[in-house]
XYZ file of C-alpha atoms in Angstrom:
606
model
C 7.144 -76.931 238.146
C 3.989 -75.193 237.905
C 1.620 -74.774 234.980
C 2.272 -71.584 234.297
C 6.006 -71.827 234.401
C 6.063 -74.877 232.015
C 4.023 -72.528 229.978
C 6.600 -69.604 229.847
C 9.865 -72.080 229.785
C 10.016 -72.407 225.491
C 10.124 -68.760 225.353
C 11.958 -68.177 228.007
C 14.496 -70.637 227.301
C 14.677 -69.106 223.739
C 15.258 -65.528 225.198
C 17.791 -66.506 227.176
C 19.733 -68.469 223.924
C 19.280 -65.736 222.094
C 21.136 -63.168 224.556
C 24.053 -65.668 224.710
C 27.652 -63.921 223.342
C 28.467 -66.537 221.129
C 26.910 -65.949 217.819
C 26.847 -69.795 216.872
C 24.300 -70.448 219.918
C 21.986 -67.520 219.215
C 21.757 -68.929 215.082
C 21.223 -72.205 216.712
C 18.451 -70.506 219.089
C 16.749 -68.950 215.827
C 16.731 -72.194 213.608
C 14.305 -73.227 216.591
C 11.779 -71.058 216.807
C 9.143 -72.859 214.939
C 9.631 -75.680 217.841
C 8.810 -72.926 220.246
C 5.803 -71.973 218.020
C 4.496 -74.976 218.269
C 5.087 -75.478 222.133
C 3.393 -72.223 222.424
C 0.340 -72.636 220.570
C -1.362 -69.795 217.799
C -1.992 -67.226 220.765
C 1.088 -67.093 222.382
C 2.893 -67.084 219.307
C 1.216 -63.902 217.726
C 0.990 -61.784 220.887
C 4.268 -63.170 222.839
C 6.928 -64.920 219.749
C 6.258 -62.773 217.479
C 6.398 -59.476 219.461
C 9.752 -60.695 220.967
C 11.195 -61.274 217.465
C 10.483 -58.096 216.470
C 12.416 -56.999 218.761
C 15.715 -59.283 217.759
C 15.110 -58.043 214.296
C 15.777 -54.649 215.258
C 19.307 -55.709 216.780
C 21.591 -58.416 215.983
C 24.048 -60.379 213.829
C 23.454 -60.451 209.940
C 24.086 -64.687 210.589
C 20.298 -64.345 213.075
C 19.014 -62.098 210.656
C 19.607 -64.368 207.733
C 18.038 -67.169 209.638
C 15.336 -65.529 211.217
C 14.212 -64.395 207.781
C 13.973 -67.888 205.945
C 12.079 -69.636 209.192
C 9.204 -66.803 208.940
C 8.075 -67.766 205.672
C 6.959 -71.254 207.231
C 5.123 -69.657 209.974
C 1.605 -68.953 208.933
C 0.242 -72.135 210.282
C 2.088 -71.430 213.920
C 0.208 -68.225 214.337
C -2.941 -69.618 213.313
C -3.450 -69.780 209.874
C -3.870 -66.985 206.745
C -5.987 -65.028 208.309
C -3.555 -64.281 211.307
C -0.584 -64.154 208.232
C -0.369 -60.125 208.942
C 1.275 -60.539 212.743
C 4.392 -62.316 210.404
C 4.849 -59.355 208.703
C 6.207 -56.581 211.187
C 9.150 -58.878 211.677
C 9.883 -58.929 208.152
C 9.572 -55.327 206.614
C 12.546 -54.704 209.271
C 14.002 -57.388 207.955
C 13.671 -56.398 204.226
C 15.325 -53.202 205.103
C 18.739 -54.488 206.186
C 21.852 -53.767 205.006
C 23.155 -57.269 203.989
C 22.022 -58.445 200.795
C 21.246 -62.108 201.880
C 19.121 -61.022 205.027
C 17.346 -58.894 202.711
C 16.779 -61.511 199.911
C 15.521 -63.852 202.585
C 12.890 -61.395 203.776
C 11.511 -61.005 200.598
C 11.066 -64.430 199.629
C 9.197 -65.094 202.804
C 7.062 -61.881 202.990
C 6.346 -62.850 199.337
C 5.394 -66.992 200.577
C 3.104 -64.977 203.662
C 1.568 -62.868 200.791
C 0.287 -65.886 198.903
C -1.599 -67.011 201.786
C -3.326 -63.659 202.722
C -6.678 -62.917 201.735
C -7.350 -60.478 200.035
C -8.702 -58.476 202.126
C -5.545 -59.312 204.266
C -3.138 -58.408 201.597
C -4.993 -54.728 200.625
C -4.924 -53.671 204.293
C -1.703 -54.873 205.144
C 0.758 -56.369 202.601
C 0.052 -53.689 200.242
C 0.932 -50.632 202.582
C 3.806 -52.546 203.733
C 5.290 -52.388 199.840
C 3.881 -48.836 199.343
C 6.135 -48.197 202.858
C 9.167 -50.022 201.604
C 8.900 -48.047 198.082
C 8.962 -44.653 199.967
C 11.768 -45.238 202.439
C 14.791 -43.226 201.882
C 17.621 -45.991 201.804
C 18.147 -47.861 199.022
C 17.972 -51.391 200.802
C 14.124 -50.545 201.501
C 13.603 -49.940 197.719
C 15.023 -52.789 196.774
C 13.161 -55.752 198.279
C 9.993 -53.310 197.815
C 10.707 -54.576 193.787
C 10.529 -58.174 194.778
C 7.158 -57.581 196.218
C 4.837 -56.447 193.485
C 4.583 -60.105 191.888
C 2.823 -60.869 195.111
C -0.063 -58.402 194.337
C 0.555 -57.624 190.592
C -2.457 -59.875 189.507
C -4.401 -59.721 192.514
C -5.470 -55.803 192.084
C -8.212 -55.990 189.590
C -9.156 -52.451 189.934
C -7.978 -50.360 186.733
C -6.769 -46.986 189.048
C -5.457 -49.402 191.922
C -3.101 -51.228 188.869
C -1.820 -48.214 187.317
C -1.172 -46.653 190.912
C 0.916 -49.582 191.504
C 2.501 -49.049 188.149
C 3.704 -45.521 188.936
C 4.960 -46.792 192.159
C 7.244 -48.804 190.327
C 8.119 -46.578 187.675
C 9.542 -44.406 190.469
C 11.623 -47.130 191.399
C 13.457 -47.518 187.411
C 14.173 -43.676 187.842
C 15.445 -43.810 191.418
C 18.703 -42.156 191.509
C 20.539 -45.391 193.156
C 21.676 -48.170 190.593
C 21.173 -51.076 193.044
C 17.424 -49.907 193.178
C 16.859 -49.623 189.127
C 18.865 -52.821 188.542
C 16.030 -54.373 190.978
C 13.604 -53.281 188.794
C 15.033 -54.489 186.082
C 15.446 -57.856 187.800
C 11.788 -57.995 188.451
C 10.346 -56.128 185.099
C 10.276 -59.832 183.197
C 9.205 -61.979 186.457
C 5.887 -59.196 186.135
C 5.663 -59.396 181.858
C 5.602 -63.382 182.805
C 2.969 -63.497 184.983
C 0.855 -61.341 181.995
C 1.922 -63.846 179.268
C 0.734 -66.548 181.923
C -2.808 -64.745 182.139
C -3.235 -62.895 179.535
C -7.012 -62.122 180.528
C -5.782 -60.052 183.277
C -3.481 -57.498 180.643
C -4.792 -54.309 179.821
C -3.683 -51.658 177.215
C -2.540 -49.322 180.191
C -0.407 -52.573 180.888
C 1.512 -53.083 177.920
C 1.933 -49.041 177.785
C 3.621 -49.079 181.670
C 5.800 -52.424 180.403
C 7.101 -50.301 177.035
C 7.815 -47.181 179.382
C 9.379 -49.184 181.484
C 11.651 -51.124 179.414
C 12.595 -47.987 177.692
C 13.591 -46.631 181.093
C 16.020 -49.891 181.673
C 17.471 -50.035 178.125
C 18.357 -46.504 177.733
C 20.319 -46.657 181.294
C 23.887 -45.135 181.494
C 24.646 -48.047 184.170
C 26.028 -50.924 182.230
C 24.718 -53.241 185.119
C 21.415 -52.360 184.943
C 21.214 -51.909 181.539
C 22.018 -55.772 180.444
C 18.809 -56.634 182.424
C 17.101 -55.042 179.571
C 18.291 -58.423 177.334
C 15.634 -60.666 179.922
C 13.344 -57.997 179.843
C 13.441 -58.341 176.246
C 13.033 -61.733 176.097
C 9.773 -61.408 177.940
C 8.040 -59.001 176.295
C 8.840 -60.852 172.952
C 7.338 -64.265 174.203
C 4.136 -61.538 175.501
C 3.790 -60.568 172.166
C 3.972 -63.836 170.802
C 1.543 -65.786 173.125
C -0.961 -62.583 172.616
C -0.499 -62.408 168.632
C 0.535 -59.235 168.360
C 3.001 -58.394 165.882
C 2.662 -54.693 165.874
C 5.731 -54.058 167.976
C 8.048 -56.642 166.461
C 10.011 -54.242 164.566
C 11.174 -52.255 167.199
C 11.390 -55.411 169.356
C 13.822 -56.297 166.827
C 15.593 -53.039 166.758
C 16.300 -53.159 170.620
C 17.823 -56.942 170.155
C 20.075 -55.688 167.191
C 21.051 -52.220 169.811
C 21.820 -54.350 172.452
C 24.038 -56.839 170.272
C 26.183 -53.840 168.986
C 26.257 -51.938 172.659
C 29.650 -50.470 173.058
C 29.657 -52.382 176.983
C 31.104 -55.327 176.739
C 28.671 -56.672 179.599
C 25.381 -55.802 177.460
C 27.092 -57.571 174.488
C 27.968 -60.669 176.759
C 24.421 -61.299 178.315
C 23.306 -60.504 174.690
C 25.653 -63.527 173.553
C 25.025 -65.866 176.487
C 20.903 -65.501 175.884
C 21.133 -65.181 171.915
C 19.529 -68.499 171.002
C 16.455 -67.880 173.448
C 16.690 -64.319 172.082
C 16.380 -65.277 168.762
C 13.578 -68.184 169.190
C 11.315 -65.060 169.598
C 11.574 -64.059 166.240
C 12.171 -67.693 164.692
C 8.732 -67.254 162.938
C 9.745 -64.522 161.134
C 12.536 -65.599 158.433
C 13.885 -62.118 157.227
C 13.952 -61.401 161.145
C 16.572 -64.587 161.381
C 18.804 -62.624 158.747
C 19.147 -59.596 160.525
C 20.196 -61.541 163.415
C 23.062 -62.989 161.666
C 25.313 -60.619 161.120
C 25.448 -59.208 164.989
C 25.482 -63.226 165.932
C 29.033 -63.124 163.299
C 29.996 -60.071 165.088
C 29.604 -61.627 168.943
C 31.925 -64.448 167.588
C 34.785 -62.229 166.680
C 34.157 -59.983 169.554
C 37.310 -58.532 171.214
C 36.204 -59.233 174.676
C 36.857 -63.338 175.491
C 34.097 -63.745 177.812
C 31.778 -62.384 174.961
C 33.322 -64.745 172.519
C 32.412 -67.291 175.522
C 29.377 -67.429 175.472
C 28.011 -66.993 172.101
C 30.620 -69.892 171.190
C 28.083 -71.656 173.607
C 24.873 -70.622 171.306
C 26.327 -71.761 167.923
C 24.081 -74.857 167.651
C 20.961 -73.096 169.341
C 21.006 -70.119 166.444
C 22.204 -72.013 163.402
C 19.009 -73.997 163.668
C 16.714 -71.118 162.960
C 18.677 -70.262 160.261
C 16.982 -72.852 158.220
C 19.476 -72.635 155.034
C 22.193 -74.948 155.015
C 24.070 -72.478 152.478
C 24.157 -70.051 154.792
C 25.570 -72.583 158.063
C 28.406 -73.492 155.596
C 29.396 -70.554 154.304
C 28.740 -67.965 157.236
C 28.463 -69.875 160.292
C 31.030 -72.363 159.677
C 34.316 -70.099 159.091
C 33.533 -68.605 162.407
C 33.384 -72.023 164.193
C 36.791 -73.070 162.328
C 38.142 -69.399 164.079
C 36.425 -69.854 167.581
C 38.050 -73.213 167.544
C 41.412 -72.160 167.701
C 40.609 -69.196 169.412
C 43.762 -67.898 171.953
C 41.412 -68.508 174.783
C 40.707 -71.737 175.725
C 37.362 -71.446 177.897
C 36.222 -70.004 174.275
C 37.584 -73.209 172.873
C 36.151 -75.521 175.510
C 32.852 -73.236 175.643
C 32.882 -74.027 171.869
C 32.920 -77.493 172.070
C 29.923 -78.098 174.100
C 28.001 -76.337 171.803
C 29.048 -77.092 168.502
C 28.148 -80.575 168.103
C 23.944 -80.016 166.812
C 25.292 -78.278 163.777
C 26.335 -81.121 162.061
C 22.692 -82.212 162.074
C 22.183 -78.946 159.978
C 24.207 -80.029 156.609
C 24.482 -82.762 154.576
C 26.837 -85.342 155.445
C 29.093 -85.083 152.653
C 29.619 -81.329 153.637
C 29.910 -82.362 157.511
C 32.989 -84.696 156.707
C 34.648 -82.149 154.452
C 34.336 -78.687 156.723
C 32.626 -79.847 160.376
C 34.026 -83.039 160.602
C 38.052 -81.374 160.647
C 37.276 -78.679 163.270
C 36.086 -81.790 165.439
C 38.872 -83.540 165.364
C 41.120 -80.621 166.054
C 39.553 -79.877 169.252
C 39.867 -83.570 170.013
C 43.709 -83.027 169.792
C 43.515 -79.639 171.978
C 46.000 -79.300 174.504
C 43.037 -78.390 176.955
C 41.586 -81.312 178.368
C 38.654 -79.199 179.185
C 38.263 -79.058 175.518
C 38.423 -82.716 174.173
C 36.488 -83.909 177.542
C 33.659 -81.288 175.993
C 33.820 -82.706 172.883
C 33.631 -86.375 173.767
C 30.612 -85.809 175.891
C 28.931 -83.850 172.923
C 29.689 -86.958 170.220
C 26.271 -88.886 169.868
C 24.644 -86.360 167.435
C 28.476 -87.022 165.073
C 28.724 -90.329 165.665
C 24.740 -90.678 164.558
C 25.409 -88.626 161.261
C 29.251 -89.785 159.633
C 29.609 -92.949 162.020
C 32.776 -93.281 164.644
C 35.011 -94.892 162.959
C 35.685 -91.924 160.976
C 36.594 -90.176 165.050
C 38.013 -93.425 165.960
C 41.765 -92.473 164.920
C 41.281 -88.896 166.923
C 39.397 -89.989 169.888
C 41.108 -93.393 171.101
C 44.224 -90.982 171.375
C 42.344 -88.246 172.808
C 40.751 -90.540 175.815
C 44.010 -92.118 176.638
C 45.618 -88.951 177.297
C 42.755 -87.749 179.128
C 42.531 -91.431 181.418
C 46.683 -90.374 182.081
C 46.226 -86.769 182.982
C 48.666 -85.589 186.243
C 45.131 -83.250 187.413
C 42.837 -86.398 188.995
C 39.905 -84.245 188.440
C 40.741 -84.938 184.624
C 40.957 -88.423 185.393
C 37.593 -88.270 186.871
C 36.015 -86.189 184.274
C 36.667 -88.613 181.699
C 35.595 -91.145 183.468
C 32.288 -90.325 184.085
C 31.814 -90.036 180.062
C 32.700 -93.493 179.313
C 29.151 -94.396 180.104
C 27.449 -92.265 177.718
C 30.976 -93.495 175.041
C 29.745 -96.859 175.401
C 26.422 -96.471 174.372
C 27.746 -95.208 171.292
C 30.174 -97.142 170.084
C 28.816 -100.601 171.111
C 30.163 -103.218 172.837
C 32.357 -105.153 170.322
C 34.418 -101.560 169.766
C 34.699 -100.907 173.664
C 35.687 -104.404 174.568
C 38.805 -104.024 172.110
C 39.419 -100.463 172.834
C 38.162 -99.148 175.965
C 37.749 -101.986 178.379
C 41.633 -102.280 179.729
C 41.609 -98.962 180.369
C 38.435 -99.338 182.692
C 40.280 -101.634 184.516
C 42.975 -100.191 184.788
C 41.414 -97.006 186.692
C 40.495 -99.282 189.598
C 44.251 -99.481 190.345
C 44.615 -95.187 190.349
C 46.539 -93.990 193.269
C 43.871 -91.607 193.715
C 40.897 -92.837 195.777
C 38.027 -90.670 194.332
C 39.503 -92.221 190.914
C 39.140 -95.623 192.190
C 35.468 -94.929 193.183
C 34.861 -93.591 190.138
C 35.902 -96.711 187.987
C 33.777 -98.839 189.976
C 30.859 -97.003 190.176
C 31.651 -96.520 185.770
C 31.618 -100.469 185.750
C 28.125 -100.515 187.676
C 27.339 -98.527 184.538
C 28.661 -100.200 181.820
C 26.918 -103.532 183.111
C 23.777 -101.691 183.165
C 24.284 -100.771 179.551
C 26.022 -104.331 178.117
C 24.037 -106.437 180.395
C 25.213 -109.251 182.917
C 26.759 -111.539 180.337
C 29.093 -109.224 179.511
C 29.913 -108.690 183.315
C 30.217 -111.945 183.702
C 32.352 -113.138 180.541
C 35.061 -109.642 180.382
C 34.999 -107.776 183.960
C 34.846 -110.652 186.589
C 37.493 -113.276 185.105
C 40.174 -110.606 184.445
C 39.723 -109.743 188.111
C 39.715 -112.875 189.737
C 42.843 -113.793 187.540
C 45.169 -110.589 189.046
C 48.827 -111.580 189.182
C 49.202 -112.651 193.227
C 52.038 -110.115 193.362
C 49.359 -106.971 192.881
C 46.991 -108.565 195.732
C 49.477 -108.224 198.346
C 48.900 -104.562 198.029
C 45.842 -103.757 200.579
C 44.952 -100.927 198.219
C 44.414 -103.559 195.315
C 43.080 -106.290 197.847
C 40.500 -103.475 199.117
C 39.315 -101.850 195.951
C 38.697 -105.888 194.654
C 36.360 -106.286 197.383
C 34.599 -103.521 196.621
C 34.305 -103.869 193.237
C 32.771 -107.527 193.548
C 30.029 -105.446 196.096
C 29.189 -103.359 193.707
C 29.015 -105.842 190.544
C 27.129 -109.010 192.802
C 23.796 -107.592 192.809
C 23.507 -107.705 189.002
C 25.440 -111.583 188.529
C 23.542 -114.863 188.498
C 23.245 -117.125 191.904
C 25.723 -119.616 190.183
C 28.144 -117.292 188.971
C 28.343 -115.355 192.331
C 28.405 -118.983 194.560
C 31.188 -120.506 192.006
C 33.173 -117.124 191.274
C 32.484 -114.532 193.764
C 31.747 -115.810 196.853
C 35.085 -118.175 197.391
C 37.387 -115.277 196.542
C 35.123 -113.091 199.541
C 35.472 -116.201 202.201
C 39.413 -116.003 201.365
C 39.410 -112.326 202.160
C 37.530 -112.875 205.744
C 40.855 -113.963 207.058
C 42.534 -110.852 205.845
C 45.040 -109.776 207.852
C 43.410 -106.167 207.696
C 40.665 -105.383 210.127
C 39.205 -102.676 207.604
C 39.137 -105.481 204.673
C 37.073 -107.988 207.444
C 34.435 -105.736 208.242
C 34.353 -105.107 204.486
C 33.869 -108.433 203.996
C 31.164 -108.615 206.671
C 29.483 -106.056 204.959
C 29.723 -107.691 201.171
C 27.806 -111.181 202.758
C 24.326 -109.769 203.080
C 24.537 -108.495 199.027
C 25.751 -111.544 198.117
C 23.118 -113.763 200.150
C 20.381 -111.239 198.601
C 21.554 -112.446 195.463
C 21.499 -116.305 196.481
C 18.512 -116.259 198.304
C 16.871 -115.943 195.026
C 18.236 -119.018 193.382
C 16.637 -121.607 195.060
C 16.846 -124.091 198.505
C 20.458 -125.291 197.137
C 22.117 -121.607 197.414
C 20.678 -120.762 200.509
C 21.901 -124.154 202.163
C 25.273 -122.951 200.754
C 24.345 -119.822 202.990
C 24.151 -121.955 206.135
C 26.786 -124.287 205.721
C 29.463 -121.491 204.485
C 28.487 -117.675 204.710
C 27.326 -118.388 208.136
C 30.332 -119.983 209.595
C 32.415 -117.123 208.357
C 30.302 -114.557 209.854
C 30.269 -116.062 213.085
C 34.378 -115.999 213.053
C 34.049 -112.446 212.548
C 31.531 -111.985 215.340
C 34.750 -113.229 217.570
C 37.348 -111.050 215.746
C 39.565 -109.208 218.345
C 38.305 -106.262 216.744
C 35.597 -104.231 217.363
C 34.588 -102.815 214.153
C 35.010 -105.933 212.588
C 32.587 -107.630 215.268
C 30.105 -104.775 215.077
C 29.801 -105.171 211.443
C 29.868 -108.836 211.735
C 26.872 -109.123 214.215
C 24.578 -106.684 212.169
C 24.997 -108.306 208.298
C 24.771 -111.773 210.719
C 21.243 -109.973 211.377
C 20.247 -109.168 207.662
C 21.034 -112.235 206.812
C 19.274 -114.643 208.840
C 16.467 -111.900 208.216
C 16.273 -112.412 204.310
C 17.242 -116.201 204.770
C 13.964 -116.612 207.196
């Protein structure tokens, strides 16, 4: 083939994919085309690639589009570096005009990655236009990713005139007549108020009057879904204010937290609720501020809607703390959590209980046993499992203030019913909190009480269940220690009645277990315990428990390699043999597997 040809075959390969009919092989095609860049060289890819993609932009399949989008953002470097970032950009203000949401978020994340790397010369002659373009188009799609642009140039325009000019740009945008468009304003309003509290030497006064006027604009919205972006927006400006000092505005700050928490849309009062412990941090340094916030934070919690009562159920623990009056938790805060926890709805309940548990660190402990301490242990007896499974993973801060024992009588029943649940994704959830159960209650309580029922999950019928149990034992020797591996896991399994081994299922998940347990066991307890029970299992009659055994040898010599010359002559005169009987087994898999941990072996034995 000549030169030339080999020159033009990437591209012209990549032409040709992406003409094909099926969709699949043009997405494949696109995910390519920084391979092709790079075949190509700079040149080629600004004035041939780039041209040509520009051209696929304009017509094709929302799945290319999508693609196409994400893999420009990466390609400064294949057209030669920021100050050939512009050629990228044609490509994607098509892109960040498309219909399809995703093609259109794509686009805008990568124009915004090309815009970082533009000088900024670069960015005023071309970036800049391209946003004033998208800002001015007449669909609303254009509009839109033009408001995830202006963080891209927000702090690079130092010019007074060239900032406010950009301002009014995008204070047409939170009056444009389409909702999508003002809710992307009011998306982007706090990403902009951040990047001010983040350097503050670049605010101005004509700054903080544009960010009022704009807020304003996005609070006093008829559009209930672009008027609960006013809550972030919120949140912003307050930590502004904070970082800058200014206290000037906190009033009506305040006033359009306390509007927002009474709104008459239930979807204002819900983001209100789900943010309304980061809301309130803002004002945490001002005490009579705190009050005021109270009684809307009572209201939330006996709100009609569920999903409201949801999420501010959530935020209990996260508000009482600024509260800073114990009199107040017990005699305001506390009713409400005794209603929430019996609430009709049970996400509130279970929404509830993984938020509730910090309060008892608010009151004494006399008044946590006699109020707190009863609304715990009814949600431990919930007929939700979602519910107790929330509360047991939330009881280190209780068990550190009034002790376990005094839970001991609720949750024992609690995690039983839980480890016996007919859903196996119960199963597993409680599972996976046994760990951080253990740590708690020590290893003396879980021995008597807990430890069976570890076992007893290795047996589930379910095998995600059965993963789960050993992986939880991995755990729990992690957190007891080896000794306790070795003196209450280990014997119980090597002493299983013979009539539950001929099961494969049992005689499998044994195997396993002793894999995953070897690595922390002494040399002498894995050579006298461990490693006899493996060799008996290499002459399974199961070719799936053989090359499981095959694969178990090189973790167990790993082990025994480290104990001195005696274990690794027991290596040569026993592991060895065995292996080399699998290497013959009449079946494959069990001979593949054989030959390579044969391999590692001999490798960590050398």
């Amino acid at each position: 083939m000549a030169q030339a040809d080999q020159d033009l075959y990437p591209l012209a390969l990549l032409m040709d994919d992406l003409k094909n009919d099926d969709i699949s092989n043009r997405v494949e095609a696109t995910k390519k085309i920084d391979q092709i860049a790079i075949a190509l060289g700079p040149d080629r890819t600004r004035n041939e690639l780039i041209p040509f993609l520009t051209e696929v932009a304009e017509d094709d399949e929302d799945e290319v589009f999508t693609v196409l989008a994400e893999k420009l953002g990466s390609f400064v470097p294949y057209v030669g570096g920021a100050e050939h970032a512009s050629t990228i950009l044609p490509v994607l203000d098509i892109l960040a005009g498309a219909e399809e949401t995703i093609v259109r978020e794509k686009a805008v994340d990568s124009l915004n990655i090309v815009a970082e790397q533009m000088p900024d010369d670069e960015l005023f002659k071309y970036f800049v236009p391209l946003l004033q373009r998208l800002a001015s188009e007449t669909w609303f799609s254009s509009k839109v990713s033009a408001c995830g642009l202006f963080k891209s140039v927000f702090l690079r325009v130092k010019d007074v005139q060239s900032r406010v000019d950009l301002w009014n740009l995008f204070m047409t945008l939170v009056n444009d007549e389409t909702p999508m468009v003002r809710r992307a304003v009011g998306k982007n309003l706090p990403i902009l108020i951040d990047l001010l509290t983040e350097n503050p030497e670049f605010c101005t006064d004509k700054d903080l009057e544009f960010i009022s006027t704009t807020f304003q604009t996005v609070i006093n919205d008829q559009q209930d879904s672009v008027k609960f972006l006013a809550v972030d927006c919120l949140i912003s400006i307050v930590k502004f204010f904070n970082k800058k000092g200014y206290d000037t505005h906190s009033r009506d700050l305040l006033n359009s937290a306390l509007s927002l928490a009474g709104d008459e849309a239930w979807r204002v009062r819900y983001v209100v609720a789900d943010k309304f412990g980061e809301l309130t941090e803002g004002f945490s340094s001002n005490p009579s501020y705190i009050e005021e916030l109270l009684d809307p934070f009572l209201k939330l919690c006996e709100d009609s809607e569920g999903d409201v009562r949801k999420a501010i159920a959530k935020q209990v623990s996260y508000f009482s703390k600024f509260v800073n009056d114990s009199h107040v938790v017990l005699n305001k805060i506390v009713p409400v959590l005794q209603n929430l926890s019996m609430d009709e709805n049970e996400d509130v309940r279970a929404s509830l209980a993984s938020g509730i548990s910090d309060i008892v660190l608010l009151l004494p402990k006399e008044q946590v046993i006699e109020y707190v301490f009863p609304i715990f242990l009814n949600m431990l007896r919930d007929e939700i499992p979602d519910v107790r499974l929330n509360i047991i993973g939330k009881l280190k801060v209780v068990n550190e203030v009034i002790g376990i024992d005094m839970l001991t009588d609720s949750l024992l029943p609690a995690i039983s019913e839980l480890a016996k649940d007919s859903s196996w994704h119960v199963r597993l959830a409680i599972i996976e909190y046994i760990p951080i159960l253990a740590e708690q209650l020590g290893v003396d309580f879980f021995n008597s009480q807990l430890s069976d029922l570890c076992l007893s999950w290795l047996w589930d019928a379910v095998y995600s269940i059965r993963e789960a149990a050993i992986k939880n034992l991995q755990k729990l020797t992690n957190i007891f220690g080896s000794e306790w591996c070795n003196n209450e896991v280990v014997p119980r399994l090597l002493n299983l009645d013979s009539h539950m081994l001929e099961n494969f299922i049992y005689r499998i998940t044994l195997l396993q277990t002793f894999k995953a347990l070897v690595s922390v066991l002494s040399p002498e307890f894995v050579a006298n315990q461990i490693l006899p029970h493996v060799m008996e299992l290499a002459n399974d009659q199961v070719p799936n428990i053989r090359f499981n055994v095959a694969n178990t040898y090189p973790i167990i010599v790993e082990v025994l390699s480290k104990g001195g010359d005696q274990y690794k002559l027991l290596v040569t005169d026993t592991i060895y043999p065995s292996l080399k009987d699998l290497c013959e087994d009449p079946d494959f898999d069990v001979r593949y597997f054989a030959n390579k941990s044969m391999k590692k072996c001999k490798e960590i034995i050398s």
